[in-house]
mmCIF file of C-alpha atoms in Angstrom:
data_model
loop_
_atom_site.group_PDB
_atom_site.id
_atom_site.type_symbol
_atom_site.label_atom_id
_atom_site.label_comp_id
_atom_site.label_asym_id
_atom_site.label_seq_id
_atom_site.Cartn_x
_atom_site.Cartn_y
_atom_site.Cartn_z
ATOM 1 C CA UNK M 1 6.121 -18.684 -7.098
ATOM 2 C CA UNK M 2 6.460 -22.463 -6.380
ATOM 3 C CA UNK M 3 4.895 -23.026 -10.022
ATOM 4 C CA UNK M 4 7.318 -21.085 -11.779
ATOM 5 C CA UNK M 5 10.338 -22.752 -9.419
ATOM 6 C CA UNK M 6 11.212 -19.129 -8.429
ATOM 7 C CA UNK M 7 12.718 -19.017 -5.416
ATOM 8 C CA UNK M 8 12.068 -15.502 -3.499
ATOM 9 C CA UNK M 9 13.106 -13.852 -0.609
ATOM 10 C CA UNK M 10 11.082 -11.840 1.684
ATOM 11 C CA UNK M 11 12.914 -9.486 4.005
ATOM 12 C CA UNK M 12 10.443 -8.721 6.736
ATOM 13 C CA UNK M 13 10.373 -8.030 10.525
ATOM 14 C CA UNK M 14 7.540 -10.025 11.620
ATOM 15 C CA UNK M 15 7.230 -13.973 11.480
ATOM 16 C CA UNK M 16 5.365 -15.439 8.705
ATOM 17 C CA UNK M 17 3.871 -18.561 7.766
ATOM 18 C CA UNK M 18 6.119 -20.880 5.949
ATOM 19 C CA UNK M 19 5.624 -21.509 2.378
ATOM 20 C CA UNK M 20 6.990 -23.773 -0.348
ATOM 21 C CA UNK M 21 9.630 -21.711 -2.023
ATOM 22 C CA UNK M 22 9.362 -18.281 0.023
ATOM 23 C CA UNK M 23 12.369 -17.762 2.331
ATOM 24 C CA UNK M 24 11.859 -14.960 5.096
ATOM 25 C CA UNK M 25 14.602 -13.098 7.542
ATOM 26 C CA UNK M 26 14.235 -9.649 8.705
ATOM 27 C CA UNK M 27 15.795 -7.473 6.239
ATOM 28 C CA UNK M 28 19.665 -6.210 7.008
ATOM 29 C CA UNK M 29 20.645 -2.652 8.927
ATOM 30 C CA UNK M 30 21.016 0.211 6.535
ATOM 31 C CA UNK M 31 24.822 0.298 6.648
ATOM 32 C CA UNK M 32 27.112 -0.285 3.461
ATOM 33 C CA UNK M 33 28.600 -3.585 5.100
ATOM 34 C CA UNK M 34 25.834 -4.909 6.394
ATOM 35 C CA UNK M 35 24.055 -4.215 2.647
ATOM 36 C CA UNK M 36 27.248 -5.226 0.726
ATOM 37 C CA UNK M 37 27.757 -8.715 2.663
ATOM 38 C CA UNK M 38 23.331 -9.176 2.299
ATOM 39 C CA UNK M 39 23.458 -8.304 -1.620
ATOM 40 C CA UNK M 40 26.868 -10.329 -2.432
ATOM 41 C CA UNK M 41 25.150 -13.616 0.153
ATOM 42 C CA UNK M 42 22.100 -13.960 -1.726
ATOM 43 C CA UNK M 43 23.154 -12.409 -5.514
ATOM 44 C CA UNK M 44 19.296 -11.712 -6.335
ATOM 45 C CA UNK M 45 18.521 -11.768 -9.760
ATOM 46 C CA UNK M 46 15.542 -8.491 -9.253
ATOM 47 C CA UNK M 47 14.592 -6.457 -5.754
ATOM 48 C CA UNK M 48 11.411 -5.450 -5.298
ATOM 49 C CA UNK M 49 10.864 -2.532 -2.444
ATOM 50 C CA UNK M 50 7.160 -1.680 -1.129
ATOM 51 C CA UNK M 51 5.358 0.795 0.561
ATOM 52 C CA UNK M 52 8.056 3.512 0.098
ATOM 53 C CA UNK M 53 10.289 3.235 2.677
ATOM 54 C CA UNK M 54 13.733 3.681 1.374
ATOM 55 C CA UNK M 55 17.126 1.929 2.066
ATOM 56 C CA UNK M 56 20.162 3.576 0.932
ATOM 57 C CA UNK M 57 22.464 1.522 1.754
ATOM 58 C CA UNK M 58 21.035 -1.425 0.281
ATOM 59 C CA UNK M 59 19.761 0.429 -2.561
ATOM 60 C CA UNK M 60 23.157 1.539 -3.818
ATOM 61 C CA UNK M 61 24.710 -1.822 -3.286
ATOM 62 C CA UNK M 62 21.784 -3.401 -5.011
ATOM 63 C CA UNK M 63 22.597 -1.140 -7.753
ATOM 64 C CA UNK M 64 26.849 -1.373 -7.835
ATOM 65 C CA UNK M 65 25.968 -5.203 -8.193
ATOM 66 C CA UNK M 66 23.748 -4.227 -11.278
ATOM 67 C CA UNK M 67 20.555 -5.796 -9.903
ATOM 68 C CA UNK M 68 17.422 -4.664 -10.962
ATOM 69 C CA UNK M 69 14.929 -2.496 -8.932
ATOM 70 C CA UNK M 70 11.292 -1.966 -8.520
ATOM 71 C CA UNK M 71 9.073 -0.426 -6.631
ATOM 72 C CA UNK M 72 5.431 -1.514 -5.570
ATOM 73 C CA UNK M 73 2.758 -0.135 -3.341
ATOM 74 C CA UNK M 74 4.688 2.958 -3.523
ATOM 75 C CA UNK M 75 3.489 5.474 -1.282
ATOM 76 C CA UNK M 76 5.457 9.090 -0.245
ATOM 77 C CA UNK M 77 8.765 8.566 0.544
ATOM 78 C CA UNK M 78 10.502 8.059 3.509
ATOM 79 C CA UNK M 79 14.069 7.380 4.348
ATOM 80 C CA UNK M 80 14.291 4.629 7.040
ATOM 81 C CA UNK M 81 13.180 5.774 10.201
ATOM 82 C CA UNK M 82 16.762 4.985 12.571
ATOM 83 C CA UNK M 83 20.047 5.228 10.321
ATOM 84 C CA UNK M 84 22.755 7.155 11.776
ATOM 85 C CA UNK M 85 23.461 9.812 8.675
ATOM 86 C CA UNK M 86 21.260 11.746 6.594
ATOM 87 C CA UNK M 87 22.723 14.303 3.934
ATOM 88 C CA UNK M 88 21.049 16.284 0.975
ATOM 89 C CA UNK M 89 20.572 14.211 -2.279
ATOM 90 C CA UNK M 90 19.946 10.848 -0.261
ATOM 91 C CA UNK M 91 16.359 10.228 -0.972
ATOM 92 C CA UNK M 92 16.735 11.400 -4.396
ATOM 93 C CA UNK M 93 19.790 9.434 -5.069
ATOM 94 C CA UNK M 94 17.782 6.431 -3.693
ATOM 95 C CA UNK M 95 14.950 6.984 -5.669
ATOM 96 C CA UNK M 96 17.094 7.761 -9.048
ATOM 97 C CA UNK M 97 18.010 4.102 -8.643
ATOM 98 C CA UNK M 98 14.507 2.397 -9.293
ATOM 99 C CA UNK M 99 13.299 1.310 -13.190
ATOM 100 C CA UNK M 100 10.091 1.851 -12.482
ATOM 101 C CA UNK M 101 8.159 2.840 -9.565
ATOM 102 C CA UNK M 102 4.099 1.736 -8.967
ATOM 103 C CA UNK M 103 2.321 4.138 -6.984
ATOM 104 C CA UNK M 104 -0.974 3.725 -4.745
ATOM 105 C CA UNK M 105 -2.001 6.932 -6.057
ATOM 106 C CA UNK M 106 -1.946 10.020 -7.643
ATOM 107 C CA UNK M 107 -0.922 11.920 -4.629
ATOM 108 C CA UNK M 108 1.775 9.487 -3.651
ATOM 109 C CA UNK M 109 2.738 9.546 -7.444
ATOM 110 C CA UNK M 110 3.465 13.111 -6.990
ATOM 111 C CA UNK M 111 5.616 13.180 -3.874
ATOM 112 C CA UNK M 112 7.925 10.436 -5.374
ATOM 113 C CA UNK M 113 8.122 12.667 -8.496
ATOM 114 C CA UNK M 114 9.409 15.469 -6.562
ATOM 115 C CA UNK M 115 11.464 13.646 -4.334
ATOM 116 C CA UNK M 116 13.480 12.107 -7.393
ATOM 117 C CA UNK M 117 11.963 9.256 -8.843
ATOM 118 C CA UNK M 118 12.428 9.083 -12.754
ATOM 119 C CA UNK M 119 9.045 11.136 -13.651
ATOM 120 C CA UNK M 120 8.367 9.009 -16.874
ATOM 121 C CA UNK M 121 8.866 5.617 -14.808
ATOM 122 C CA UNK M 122 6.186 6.992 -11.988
ATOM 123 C CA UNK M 123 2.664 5.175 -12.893
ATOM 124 C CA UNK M 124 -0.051 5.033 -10.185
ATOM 125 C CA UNK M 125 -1.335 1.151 -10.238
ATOM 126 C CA UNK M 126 -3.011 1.035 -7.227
ATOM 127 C CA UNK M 127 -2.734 -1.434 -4.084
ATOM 128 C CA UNK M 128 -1.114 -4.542 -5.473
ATOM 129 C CA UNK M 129 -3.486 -7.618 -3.979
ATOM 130 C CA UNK M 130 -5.234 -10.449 -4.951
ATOM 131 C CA UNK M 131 -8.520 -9.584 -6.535
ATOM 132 C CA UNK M 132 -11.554 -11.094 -4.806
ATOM 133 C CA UNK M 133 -14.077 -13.347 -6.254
ATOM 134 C CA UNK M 134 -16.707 -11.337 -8.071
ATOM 135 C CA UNK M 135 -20.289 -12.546 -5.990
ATOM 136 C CA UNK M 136 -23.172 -14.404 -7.887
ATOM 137 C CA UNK M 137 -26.127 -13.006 -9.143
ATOM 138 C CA UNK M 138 -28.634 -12.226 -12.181
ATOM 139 C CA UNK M 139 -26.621 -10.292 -15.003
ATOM 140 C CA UNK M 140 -30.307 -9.025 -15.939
ATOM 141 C CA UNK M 141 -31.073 -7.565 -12.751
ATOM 142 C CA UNK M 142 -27.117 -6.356 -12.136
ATOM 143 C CA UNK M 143 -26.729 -4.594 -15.645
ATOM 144 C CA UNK M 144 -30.333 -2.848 -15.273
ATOM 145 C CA UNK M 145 -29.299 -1.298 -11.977
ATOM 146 C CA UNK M 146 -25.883 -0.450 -13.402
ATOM 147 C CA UNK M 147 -27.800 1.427 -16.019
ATOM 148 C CA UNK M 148 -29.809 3.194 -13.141
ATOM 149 C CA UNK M 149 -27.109 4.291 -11.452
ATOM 150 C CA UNK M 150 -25.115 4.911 -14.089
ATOM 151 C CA UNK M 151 -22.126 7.481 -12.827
ATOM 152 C CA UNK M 152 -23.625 8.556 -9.454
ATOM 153 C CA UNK M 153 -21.254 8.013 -6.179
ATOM 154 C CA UNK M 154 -23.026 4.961 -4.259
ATOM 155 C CA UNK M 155 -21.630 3.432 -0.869
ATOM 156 C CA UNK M 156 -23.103 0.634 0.448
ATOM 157 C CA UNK M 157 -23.538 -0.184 4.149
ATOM 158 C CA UNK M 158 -24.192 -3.611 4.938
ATOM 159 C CA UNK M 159 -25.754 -5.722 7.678
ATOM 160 C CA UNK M 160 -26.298 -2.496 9.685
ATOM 161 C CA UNK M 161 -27.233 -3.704 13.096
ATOM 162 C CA UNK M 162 -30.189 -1.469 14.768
ATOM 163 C CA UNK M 163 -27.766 0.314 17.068
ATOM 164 C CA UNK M 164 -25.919 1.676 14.474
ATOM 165 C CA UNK M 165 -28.972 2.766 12.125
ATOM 166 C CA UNK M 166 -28.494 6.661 13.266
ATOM 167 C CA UNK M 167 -24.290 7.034 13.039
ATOM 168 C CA UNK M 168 -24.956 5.403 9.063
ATOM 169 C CA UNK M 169 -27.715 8.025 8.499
ATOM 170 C CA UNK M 170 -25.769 10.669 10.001
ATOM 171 C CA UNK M 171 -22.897 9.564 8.212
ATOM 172 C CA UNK M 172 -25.029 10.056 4.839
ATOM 173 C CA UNK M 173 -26.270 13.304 5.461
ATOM 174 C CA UNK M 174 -22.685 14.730 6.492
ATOM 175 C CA UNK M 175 -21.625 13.026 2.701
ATOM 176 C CA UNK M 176 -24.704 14.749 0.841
ATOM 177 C CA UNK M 177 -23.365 17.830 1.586
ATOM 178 C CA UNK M 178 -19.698 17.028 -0.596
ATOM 179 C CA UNK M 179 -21.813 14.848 -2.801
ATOM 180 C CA UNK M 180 -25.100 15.653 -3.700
ATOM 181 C CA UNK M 181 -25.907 12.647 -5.958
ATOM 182 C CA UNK M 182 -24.919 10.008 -3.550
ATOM 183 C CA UNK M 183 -26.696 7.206 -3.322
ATOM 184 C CA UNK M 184 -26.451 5.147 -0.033
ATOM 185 C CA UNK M 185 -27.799 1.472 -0.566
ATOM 186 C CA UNK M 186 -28.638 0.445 3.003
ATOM 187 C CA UNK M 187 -28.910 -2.937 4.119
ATOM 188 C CA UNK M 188 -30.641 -3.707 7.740
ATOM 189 C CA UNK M 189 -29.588 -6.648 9.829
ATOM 190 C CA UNK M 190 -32.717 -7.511 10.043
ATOM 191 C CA UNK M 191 -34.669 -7.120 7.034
ATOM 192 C CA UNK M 192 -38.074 -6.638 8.969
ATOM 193 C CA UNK M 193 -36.885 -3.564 10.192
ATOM 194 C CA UNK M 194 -36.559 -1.826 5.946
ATOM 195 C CA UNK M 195 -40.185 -0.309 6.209
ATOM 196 C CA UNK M 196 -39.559 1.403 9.598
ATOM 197 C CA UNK M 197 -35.930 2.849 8.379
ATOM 198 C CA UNK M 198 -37.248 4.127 5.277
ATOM 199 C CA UNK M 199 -40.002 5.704 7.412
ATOM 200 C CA UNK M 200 -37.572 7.943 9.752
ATOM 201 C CA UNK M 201 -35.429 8.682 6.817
ATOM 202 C CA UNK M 202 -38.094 10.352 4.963
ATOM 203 C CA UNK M 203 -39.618 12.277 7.916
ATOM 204 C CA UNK M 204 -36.305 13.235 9.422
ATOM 205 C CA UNK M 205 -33.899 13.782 6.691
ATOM 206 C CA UNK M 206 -36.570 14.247 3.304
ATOM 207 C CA UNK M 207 -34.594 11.721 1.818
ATOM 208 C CA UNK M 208 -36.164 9.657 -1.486
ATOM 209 C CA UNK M 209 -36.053 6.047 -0.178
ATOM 210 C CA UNK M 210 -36.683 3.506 -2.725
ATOM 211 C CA UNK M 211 -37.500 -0.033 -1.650
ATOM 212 C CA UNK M 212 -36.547 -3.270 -3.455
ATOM 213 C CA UNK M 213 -39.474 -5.031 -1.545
ATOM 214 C CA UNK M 214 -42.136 -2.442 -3.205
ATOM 215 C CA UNK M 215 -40.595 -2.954 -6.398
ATOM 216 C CA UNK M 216 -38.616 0.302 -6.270
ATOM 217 C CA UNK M 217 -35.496 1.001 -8.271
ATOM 218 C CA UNK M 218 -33.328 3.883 -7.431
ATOM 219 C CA UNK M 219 -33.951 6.931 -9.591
ATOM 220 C CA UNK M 220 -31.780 10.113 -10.150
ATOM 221 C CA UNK M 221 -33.286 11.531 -6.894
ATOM 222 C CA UNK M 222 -32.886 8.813 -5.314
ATOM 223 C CA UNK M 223 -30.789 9.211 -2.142
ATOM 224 C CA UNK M 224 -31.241 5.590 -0.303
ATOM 225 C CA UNK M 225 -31.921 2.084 -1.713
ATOM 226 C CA UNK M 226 -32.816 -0.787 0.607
ATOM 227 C CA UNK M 227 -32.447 -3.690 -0.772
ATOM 228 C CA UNK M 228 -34.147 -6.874 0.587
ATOM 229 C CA UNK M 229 -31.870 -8.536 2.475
ATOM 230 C CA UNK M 230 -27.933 -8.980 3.344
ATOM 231 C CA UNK M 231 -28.023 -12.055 0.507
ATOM 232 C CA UNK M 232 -28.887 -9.410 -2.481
#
């Protein structure tokens, strides 16, 4: 937030590294004096709560001073683990307070629902993070696979050292049996070793192995792809 000159404060347990504009101190007990003298010290214009672990203390007071609240990385809620009192209506009372709430998923989407989050401020967003960097390649060669693969299931297991060739395979054929049209793209360690893999696979499992160094593409029976090496 240093860009913008917002100033924010992180409420957290564990030490962090200091940053330009990011404040941290271990977040307040879940009293109403502790959360009253925390809300009126630092007046915050907007409170954002993760992972789904509720305050109610510092949730109502955040709310009697008319500050704003969100909810990210929302996952099924919990009351803090440790406060003294617990009575009926407390979670949903806490959760009645948020604008909106951003779930990791459906499931968690559902529990908050139930447990008294407004049901038309629920959505499920996913993990909030950084996206990562999408990797080079040939768009050719990426959007003809794409179309080869179209909707199937596909994991990928990558750099597979030799000791841990049988746990992937095992690990496939246990999959198979949920998903039928999964395709496993499996990348050796050591690239010398693709011919020999592909070899066991199809005696001991039947699998269709197609090879990128034959030239192979992965067809609808398909079941493994090995790919050249760890760099494709």
């Amino acid at each position: 937030m240093e860009e913008d000159r917002i100033g924010v404060l992180m409420t957290c347990p564990d030490a962090l590294p200091a940053r330009t504009g990011l404040t941290v101190q271990p977040p307040p007990a879940d009293t109403p004096a502790e959360a009253r003298g925390f809300v009126a010290h630092w007046c915050p214009d907007a409170a954002v709560f993760a992972d789904g672990a509720l305050r109610p203390a510092l949730i109502h007071e955040a709310q009697a001073a008319g500050i704003p609240l969100l909810m990210v990385d929302a996952r099924p809620p919990q009351v803090l683990r440790g406060r003294d009192a617990w009575y009926p209506g407390l979670m949903r009372g806490a959760l009645s307070a948020f604008r909106q709430v951003f779930a990791v998923d459906e499931t968690a989407a559902r529990a908050l629902r139930k447990a008294g989050a407004p049901a038309d401020q629920v959505f499920v967003t996913g993990r909030m993070e950084e996206e990562s960097a999408a990797l080079p390649c040939l768009e050719a060669e990426r959007s003809a696979l794409a179309r080869l693969i179209a909707t199937r299931p596909v994991w990928l297991a990558a750099a597979v050292p030799e000791a841990e060739e049988a746990t992937v395979i095992a690990a496939h054929a246990e999959a198979l049996k949920l998903a039928h049209r999964l395709l496993l793209i499996f990348v050796p360690e050591d690239p010398a070793r693709s011919e020999q893999i592909a070899a066991r696979m199809e005696a001991e499992q039947s699998w269709i192995v197609a090879q990128r160094g034959r030239d192979e593409e992965p067809a609808p029976e398909t079941e493994v792809y090995i790919p050249d090496s760890c760099a494709e």
